[in-house]
CSV table of C-alpha atoms and ligand atoms in Angstrom, one decimal:
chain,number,residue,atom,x,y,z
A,1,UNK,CA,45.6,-132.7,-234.6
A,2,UNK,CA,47.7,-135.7,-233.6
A,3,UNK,CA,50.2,-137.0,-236.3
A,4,UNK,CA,52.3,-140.2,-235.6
A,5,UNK,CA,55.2,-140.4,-238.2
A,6,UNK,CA,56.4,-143.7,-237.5
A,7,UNK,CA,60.1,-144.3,-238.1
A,8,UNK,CA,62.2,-147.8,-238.7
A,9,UNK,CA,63.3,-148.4,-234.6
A,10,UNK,CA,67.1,-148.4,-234.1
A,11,UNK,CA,69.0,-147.8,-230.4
A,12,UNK,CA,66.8,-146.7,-227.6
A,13,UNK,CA,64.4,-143.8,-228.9
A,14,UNK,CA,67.3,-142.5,-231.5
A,15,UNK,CA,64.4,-143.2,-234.3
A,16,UNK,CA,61.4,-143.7,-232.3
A,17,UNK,CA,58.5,-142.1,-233.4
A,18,UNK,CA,57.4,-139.0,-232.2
A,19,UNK,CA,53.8,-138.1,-231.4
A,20,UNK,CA,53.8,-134.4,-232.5
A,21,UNK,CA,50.8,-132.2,-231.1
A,22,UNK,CA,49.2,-128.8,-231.6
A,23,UNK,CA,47.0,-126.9,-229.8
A,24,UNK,CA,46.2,-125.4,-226.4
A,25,UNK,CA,49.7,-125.0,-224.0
A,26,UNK,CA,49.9,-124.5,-220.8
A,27,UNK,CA,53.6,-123.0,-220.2
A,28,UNK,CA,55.5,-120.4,-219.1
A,29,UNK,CA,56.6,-117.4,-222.1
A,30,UNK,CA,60.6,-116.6,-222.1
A,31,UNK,CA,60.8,-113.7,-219.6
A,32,UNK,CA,61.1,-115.9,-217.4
A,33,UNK,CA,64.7,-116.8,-218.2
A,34,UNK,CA,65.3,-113.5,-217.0
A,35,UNK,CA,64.7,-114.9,-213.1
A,36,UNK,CA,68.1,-117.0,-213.9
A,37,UNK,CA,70.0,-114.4,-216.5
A,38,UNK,CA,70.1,-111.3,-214.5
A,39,UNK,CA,71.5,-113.5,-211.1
A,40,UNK,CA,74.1,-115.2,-213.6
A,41,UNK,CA,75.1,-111.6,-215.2
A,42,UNK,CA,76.2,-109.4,-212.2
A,43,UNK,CA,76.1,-106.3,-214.4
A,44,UNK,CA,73.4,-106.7,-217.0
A,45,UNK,CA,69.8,-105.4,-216.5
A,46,UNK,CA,66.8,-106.8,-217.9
A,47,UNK,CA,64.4,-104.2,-219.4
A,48,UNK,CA,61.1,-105.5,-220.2
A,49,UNK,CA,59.0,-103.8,-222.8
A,50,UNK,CA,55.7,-104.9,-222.0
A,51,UNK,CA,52.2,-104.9,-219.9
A,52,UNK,CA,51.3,-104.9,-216.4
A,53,UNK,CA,50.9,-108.6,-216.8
A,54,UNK,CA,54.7,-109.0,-217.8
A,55,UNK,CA,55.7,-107.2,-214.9
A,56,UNK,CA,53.3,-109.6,-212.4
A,57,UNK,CA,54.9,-112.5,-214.4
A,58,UNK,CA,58.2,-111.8,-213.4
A,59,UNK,CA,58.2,-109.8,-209.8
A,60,UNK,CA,56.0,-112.4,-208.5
A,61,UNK,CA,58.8,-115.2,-209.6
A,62,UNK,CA,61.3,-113.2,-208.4
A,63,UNK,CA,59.8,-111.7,-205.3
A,64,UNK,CA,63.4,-112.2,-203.6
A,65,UNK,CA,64.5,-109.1,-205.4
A,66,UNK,CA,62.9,-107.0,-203.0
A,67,UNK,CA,66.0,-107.6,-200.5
A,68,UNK,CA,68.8,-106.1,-203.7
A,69,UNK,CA,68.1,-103.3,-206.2
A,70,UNK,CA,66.8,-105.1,-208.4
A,71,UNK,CA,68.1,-105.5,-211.8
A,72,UNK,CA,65.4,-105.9,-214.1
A,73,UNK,CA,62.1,-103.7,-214.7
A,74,UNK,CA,59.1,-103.4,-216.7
A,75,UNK,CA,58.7,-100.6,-219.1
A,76,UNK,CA,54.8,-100.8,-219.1
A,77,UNK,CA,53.3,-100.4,-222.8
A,78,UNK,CA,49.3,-98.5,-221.9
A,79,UNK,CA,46.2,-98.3,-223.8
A,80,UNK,CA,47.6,-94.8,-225.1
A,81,UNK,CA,50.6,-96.8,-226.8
A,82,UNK,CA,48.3,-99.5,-228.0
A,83,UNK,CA,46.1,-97.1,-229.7
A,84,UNK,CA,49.3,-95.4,-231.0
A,85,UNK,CA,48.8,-92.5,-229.5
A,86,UNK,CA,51.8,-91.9,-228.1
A,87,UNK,CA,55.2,-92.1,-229.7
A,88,UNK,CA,56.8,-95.5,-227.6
A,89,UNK,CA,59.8,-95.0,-229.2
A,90,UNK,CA,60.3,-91.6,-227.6
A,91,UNK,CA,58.5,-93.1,-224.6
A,92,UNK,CA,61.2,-95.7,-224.2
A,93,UNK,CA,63.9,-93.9,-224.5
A,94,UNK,CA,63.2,-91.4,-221.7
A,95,UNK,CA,62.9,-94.8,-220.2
A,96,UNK,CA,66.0,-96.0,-220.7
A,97,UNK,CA,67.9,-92.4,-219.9
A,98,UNK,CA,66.3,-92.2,-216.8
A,99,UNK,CA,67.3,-95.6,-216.0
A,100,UNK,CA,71.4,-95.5,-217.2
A,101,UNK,CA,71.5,-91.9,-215.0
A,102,UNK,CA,70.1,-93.4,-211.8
A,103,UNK,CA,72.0,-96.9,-212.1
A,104,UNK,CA,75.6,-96.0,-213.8
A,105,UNK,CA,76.6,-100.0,-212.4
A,106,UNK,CA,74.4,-101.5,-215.6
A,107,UNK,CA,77.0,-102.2,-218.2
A,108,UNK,CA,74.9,-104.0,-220.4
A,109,UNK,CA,71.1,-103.7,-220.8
A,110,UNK,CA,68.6,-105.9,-222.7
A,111,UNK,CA,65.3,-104.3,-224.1
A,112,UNK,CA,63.3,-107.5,-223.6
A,113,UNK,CA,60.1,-107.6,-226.1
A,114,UNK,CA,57.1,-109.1,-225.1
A,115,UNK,CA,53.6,-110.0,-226.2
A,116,UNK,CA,52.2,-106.3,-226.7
A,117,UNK,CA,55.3,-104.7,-227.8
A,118,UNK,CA,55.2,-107.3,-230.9
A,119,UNK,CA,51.4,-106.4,-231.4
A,120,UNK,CA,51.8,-102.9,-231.4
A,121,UNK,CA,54.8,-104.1,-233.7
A,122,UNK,CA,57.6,-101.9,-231.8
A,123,UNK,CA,60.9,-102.4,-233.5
A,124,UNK,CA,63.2,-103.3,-230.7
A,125,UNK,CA,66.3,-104.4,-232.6
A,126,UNK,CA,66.0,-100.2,-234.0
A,127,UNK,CA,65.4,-98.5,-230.7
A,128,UNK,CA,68.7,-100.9,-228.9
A,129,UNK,CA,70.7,-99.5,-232.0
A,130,UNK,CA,69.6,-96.1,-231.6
A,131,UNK,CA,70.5,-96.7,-227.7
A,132,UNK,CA,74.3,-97.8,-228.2
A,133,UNK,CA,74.8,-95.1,-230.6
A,134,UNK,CA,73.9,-92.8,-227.3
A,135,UNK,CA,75.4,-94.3,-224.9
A,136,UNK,CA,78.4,-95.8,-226.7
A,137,UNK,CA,81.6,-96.9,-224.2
A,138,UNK,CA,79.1,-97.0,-221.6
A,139,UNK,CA,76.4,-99.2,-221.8
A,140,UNK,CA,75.9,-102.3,-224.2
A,141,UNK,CA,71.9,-102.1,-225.2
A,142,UNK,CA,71.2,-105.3,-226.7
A,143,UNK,CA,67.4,-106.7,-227.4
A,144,UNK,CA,65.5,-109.9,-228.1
A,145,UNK,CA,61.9,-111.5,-227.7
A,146,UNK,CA,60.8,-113.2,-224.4
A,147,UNK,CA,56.8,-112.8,-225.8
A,148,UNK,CA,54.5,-115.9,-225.3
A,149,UNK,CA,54.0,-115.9,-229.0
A,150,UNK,CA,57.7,-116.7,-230.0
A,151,UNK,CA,59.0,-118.2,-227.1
A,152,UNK,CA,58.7,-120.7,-224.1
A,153,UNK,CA,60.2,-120.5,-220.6
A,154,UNK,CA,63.3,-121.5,-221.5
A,155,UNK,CA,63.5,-119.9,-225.0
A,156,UNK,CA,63.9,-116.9,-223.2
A,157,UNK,CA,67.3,-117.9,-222.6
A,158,UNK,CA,68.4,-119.3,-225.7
A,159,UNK,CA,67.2,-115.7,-227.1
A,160,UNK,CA,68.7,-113.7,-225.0
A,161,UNK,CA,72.5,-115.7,-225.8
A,162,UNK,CA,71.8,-115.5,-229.1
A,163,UNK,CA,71.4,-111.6,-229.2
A,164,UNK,CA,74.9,-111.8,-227.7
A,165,UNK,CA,77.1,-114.0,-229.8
A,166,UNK,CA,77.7,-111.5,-232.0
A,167,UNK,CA,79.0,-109.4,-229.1
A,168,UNK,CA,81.9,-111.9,-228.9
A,169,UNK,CA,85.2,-111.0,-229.1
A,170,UNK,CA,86.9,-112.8,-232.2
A,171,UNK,CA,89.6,-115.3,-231.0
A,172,UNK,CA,92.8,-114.8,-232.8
A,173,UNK,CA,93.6,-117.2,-235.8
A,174,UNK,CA,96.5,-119.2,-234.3
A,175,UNK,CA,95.1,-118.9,-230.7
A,176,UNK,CA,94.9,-122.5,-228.6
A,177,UNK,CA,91.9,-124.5,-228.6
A,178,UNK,CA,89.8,-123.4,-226.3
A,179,UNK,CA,86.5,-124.9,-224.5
A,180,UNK,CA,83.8,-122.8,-224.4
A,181,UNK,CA,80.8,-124.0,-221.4
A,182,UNK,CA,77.4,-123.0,-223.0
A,183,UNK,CA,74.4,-122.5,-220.8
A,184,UNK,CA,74.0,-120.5,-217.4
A,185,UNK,CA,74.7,-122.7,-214.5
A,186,UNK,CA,74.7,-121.1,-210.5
A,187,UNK,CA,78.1,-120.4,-210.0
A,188,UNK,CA,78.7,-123.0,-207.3
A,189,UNK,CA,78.1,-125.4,-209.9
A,190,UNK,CA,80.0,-123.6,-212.6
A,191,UNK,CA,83.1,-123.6,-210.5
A,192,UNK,CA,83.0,-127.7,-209.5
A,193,UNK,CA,83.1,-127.9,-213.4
A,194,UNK,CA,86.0,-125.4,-214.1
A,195,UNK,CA,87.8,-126.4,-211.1
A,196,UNK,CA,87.7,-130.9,-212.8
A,197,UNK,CA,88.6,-129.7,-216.3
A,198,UNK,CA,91.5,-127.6,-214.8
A,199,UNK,CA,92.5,-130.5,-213.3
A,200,UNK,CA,92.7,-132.8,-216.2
A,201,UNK,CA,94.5,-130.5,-218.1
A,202,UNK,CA,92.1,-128.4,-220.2
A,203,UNK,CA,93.4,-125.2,-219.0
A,204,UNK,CA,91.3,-122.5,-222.3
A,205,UNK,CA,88.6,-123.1,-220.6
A,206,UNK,CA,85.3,-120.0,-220.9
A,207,UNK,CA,81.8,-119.9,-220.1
A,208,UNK,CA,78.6,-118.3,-221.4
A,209,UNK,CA,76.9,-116.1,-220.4
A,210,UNK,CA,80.2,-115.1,-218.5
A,211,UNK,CA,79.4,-113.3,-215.0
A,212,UNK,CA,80.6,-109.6,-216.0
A,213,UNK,CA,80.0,-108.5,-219.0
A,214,UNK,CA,83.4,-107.2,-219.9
A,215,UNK,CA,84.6,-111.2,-219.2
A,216,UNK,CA,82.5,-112.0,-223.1
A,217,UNK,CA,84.4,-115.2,-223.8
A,218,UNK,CA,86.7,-114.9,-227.2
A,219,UNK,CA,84.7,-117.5,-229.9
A,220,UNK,CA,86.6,-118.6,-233.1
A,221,UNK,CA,87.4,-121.2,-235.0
A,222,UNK,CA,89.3,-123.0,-232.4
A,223,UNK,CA,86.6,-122.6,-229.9
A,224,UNK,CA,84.8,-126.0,-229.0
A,225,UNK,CA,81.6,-125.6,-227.4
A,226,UNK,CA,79.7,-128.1,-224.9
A,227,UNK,CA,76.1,-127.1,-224.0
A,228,UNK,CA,75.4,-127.4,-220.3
A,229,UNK,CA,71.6,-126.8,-221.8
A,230,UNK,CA,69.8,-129.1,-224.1
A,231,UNK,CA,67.6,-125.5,-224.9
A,232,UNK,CA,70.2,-123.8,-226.7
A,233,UNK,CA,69.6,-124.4,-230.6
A,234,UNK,CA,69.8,-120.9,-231.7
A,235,UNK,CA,72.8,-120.2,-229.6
A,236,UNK,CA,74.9,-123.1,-230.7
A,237,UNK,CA,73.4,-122.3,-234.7
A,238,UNK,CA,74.9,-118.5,-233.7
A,239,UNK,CA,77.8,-120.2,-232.4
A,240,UNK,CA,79.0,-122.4,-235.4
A,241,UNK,CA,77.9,-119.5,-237.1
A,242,UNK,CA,80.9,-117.8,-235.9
A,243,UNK,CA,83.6,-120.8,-236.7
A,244,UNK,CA,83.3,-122.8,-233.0
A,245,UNK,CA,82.3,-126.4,-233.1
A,246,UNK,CA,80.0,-128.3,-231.0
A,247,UNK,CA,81.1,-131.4,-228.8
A,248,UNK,CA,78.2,-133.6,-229.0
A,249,UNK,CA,77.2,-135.4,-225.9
A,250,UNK,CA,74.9,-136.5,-223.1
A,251,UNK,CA,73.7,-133.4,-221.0
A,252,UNK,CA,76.0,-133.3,-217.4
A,253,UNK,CA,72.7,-134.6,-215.4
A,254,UNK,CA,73.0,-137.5,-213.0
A,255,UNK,CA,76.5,-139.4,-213.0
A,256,UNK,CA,76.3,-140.8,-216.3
A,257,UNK,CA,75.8,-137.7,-218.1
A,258,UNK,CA,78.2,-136.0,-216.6
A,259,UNK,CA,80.8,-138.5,-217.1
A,260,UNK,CA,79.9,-138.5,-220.7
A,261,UNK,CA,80.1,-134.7,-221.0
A,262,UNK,CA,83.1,-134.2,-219.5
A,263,UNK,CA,84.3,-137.1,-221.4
A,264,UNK,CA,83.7,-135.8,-224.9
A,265,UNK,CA,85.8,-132.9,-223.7
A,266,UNK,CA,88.3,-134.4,-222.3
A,267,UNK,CA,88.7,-136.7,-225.6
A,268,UNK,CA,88.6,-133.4,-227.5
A,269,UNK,CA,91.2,-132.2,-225.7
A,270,UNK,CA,93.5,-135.4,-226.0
A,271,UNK,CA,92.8,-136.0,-222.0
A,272,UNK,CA,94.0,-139.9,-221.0
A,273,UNK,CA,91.5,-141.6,-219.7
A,274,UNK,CA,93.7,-142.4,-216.7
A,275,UNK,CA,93.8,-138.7,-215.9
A,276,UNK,CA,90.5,-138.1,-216.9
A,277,UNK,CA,89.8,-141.5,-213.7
A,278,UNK,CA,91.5,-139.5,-211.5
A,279,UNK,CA,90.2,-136.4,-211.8
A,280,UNK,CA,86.5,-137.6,-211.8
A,281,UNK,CA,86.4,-140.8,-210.3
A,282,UNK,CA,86.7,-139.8,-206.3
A,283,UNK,CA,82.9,-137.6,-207.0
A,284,UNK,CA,81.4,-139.8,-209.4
A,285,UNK,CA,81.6,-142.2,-206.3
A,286,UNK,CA,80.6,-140.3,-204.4
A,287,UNK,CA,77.6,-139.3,-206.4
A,288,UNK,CA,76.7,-143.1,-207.2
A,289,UNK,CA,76.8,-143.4,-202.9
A,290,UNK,CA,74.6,-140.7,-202.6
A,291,UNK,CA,71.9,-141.8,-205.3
A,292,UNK,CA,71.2,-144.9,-203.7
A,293,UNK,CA,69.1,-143.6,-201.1
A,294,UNK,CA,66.8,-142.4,-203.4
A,295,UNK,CA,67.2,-145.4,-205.7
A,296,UNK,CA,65.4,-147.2,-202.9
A,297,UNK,CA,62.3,-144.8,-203.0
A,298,UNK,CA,62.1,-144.0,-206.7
A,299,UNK,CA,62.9,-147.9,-208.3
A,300,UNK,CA,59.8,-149.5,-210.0
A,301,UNK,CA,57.7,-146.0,-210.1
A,302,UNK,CA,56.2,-144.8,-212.8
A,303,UNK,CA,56.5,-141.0,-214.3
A,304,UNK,CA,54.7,-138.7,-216.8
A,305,UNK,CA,56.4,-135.3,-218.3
A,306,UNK,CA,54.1,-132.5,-220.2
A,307,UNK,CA,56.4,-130.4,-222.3
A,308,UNK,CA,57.6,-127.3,-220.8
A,309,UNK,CA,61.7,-126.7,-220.0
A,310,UNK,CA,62.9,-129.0,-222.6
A,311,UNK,CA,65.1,-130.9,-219.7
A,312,UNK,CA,62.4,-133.3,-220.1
A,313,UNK,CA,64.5,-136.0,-222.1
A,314,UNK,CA,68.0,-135.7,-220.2
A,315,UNK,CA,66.2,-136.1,-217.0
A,316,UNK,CA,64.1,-138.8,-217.9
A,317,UNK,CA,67.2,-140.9,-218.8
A,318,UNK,CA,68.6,-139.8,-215.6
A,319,UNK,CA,65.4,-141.2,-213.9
A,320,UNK,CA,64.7,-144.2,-216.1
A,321,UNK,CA,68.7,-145.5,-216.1
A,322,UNK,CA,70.1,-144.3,-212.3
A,323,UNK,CA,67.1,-144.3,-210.5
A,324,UNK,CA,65.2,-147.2,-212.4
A,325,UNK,CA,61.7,-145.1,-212.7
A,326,UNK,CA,59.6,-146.1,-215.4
A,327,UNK,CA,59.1,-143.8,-218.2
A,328,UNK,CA,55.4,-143.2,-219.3
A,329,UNK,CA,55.3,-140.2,-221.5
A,330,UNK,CA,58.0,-137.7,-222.3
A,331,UNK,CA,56.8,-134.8,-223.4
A,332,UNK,CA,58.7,-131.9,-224.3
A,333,UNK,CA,57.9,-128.4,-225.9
A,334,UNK,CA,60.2,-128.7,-228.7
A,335,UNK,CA,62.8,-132.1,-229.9
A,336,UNK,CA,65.9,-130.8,-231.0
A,337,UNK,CA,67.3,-134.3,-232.5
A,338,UNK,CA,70.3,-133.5,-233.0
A,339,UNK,CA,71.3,-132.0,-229.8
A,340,UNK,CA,69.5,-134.7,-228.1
A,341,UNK,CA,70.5,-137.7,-230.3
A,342,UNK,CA,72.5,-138.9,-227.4
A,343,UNK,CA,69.9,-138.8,-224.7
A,344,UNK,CA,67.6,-140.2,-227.3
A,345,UNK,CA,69.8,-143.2,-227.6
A,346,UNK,CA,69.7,-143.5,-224.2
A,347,UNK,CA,66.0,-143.9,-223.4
A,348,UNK,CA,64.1,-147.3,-223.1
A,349,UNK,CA,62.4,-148.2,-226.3
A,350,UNK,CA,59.4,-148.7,-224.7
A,351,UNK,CA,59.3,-144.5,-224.2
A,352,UNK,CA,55.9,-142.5,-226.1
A,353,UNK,CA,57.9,-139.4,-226.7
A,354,UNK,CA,55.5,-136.2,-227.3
A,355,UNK,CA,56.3,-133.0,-228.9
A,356,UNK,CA,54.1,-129.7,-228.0
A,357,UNK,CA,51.0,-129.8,-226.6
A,358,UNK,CA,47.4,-130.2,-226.9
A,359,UNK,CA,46.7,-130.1,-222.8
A,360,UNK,CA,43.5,-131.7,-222.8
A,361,UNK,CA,44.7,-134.7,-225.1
A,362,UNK,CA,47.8,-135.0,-223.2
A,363,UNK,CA,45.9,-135.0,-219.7
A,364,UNK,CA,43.6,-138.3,-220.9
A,365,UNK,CA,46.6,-140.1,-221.5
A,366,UNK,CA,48.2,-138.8,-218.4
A,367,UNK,CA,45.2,-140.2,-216.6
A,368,UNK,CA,44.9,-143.4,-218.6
A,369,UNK,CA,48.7,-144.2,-217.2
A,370,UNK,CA,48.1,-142.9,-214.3
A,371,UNK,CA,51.7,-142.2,-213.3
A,372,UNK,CA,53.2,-142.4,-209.9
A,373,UNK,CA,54.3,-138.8,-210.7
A,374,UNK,CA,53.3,-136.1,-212.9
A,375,UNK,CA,56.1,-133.5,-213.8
A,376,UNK,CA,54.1,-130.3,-214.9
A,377,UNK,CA,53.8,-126.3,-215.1
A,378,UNK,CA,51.8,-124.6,-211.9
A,379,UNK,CA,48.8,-124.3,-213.5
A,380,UNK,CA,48.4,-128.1,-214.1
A,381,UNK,CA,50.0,-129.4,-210.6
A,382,UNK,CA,47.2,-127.7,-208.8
A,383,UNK,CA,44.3,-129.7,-210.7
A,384,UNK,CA,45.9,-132.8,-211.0
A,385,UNK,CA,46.6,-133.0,-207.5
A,386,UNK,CA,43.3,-132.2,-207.0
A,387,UNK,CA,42.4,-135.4,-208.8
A,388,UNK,CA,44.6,-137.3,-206.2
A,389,UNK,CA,48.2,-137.7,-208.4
A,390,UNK,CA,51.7,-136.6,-207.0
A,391,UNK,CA,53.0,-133.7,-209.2
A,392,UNK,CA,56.7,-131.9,-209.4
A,393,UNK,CA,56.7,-128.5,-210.6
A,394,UNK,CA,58.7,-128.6,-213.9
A,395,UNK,CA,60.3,-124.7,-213.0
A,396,UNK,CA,62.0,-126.1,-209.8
A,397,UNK,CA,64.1,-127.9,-212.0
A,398,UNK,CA,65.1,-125.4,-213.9
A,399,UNK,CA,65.7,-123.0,-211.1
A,400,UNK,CA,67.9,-125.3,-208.6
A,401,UNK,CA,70.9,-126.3,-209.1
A,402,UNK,CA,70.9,-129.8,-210.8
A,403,UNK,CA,73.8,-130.0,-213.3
A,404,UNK,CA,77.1,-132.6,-212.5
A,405,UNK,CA,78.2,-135.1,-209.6
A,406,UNK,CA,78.0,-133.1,-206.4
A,407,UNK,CA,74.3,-131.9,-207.4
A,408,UNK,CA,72.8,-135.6,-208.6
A,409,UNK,CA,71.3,-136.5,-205.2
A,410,UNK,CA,69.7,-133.3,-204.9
A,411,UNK,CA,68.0,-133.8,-208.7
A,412,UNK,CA,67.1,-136.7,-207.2
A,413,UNK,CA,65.5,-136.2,-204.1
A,414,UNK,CA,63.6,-133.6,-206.2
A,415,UNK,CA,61.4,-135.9,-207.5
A,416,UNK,CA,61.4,-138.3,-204.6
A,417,UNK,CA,60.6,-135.6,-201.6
A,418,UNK,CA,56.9,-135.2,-203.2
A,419,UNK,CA,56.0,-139.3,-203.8
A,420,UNK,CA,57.7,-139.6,-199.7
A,421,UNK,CA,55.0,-136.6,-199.2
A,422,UNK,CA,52.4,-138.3,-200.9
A,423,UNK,CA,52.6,-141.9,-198.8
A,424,UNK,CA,52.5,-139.9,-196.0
A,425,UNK,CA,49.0,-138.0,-196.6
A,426,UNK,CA,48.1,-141.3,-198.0
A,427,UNK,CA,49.8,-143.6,-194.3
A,428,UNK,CA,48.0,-140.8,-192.3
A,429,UNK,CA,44.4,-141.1,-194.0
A,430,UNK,CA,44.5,-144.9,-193.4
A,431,UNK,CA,45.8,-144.7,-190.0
A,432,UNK,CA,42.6,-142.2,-188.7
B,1,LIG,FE1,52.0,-112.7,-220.8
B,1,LIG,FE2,53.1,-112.3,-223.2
B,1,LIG,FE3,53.8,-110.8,-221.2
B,1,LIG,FE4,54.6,-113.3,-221.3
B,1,LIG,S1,55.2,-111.7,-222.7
B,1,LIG,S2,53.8,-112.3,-219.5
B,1,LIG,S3,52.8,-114.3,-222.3
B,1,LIG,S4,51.8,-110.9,-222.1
């Protein structure tokens, strides 16, 4: 069913309407956040409570892990525990025994429910309870839902950090404002952005997920948060839920939304704006230097997103206002206005903004505007390349770094490597 609300236009998309869709998706459930959460956690495993299927889901995108001992597993769920035969309560926690004896270096697990362990309605939130009792002083046992019924690709994470908040430590009453980085970012990344705000001045600085599990960043009233993630509703609704306040901005992709995230904080903070210059001016340079390479290739061409990470909007005023790329359709799994009123502002009016998915609606119009590019999940890249258009796998985006200055020609070039690719194939055809 399609449904336009129309809405009285003001700046950019801020009120533009929204075609909102239902039906048939084609995207990734939340486990696979846990690709991302268990490399940003060094000592936190990933327990998956859940069916062969799960456990092909995530090995085969995280094959890497065969190199390290691998820090997350599938507890498979069989046709015995279906049919409720067996006792999976039991069943899991000989699980989880044997697992905390042979790996004493997990300091905090997550029983991760899945698609069959809600069908056979398997009360995770009791058994992770049960757990801590047991194993109290040793092992945190936390749980939430990465099942394709509740959740999307990047849900996954915004689940997962919300089954922590409440493992925060309380900041004291009087304690100094502090900044608190929401989101998981690589580290490399991570520390360009601790090492700028250090150096204007903003010393109470935390992020979460931190990377040890004892490092749990204190959250209070005097906490002010800045998501790194625009996927994070539930976390930053936990969040204020616990007294901190959220800094709303621009998401730190491409140079103007970094400038404008790290801005907001630095105003927060009562940062000068001449310090704040100084501090960010020599990379945001640099960055701008860097982007026009790809400015050249990308200027003029026109791109489609279907809904899946929800970085949909952020980069497509990255692409549309750096880069100059025309925006087609944005489509994104779910429109968190608030959090993205910003970005919303941001985009050209002329922007059809989607909201869920009905695949086979959303691929005629993909193929009436027959885009330059098509950002997409896996199973749709294969087909439409198939039908001759030049796609960009929507999970690469997700899984490279992309965030602030130093990584905004890479973001870049992540889009333009597969139109340069295309022209080729398409130079070489004519040519024979
Ligand atoms: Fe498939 Fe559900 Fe398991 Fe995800 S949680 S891999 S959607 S069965």
């Amino acid at each position: 069913m399609n449904a336009v609300i129309p809405i009285k236009p003001a700046a950019g998309c801020a009120d533009a309407p929204v075609l909102r869709e239902r039906g048939q998706r084609e995207v990734f459930c939340g486990l696979t956040g846990i690709i991302w959460l268990h490399r940003k956690i060094q000592d936190a495993f990933f327990l998956v409570v859940g069916s062969r299927t799960c456990a092909h889901l995530i090995q085969s995108a995280a094959g890497v892990m065969i190199f390290a001992e691998p820090r997350f597993a599938t507890a498979i769920i069989d046709e015995r525990d279906l049919a409720g035969l067996a006792d999976a309560h039991e069943e899991l926690d000989r699980v989880v025994k044997r697992l905390l004896e042979r790996r004493p270096d997990i300091k905090m697990l997550f029983l991760v429910g899945s698609c069959p362990s809600e069908v056979i309605k398997l009360d995770l939130s009791t058994a992770a309870e049960r757990l801590s009792k047991e194993f109290l002083h040793k092992v945190r046992i936390l749980n939430y839902s990465g099942s394709g019924i509740e959740t999307t690709f990047t849900q996954g994470e915004d689940a997962c950090l919300t089954a922590l908040v409440p493992q925060l430590p309380a900041a004291e009453k009087n304690a100094a404002s502090s900044l608190m980085i929401v989101g998981t970012l690589p580290d490399v990344v991570e520390d360009q952005f601790a090492r700028r705000f250090r150096e204007m001045g903003i010393t109470n600085l935390q992020f979460f997920p931190p990377r040890h599990s004892h490092a749990l960043p204190a959250v209070g009233t005097n906490t002010q948060f800045l998501l790194a993630q625009p996927f994070l509703g539930e976390t930053a609704r936990a969040l204020e839920g616990r007294g901190a306040q959220r800094l709303s901005a621009p998401f730190p992709f491409g140079v103007e939304g970094t400038t404008a995230w790290m801005q907001t904080a630095a105003t927060a903070f009562g940062i000068s704006k001449a310090t704040f210059d100084q501090v960010t001016m020599p990379a945001r340079e640099r960055a701008q230097r860097a982007l026009e390479k790809h400015r050249l290739q990308l200027e003029g061409k026109s791109i489609f997103f279907f809904p899946d990470s929800q970085l949909e909007i952020p980069l497509a005023r990255f692409l549309s206002r750096e880069l100059g790329m025309k925006l087609t359709e944005v489509g994104t799994p779910y429109l968190h206005r608030q959090h993205l009123a910003h970005e919303l502002a941001l985009l050209p009016e002329t922007t059809r903004l989607s909201e869920g998915q009905d695949v086979d609606k959303q691929l005629d119009r993909c193929r009436e505007a027959a885009p330059d590019i098509v950002v997409c999940g896996l199973g749709l890249a294969n087909p439409l390349e198939a039908e001759g258009m030049t796609t960009k796998w929507a999970i690469e985006l997700v899984f490279s770094p992309v965030h602030g200055y130093e990584q905004s020609a890479d973001l870049a070039e992540l889009f333009a490597r597969p139109l340069v690719r295309r022209q080729k194939i398409v130079r070489e055809a004519v040519c024979n």
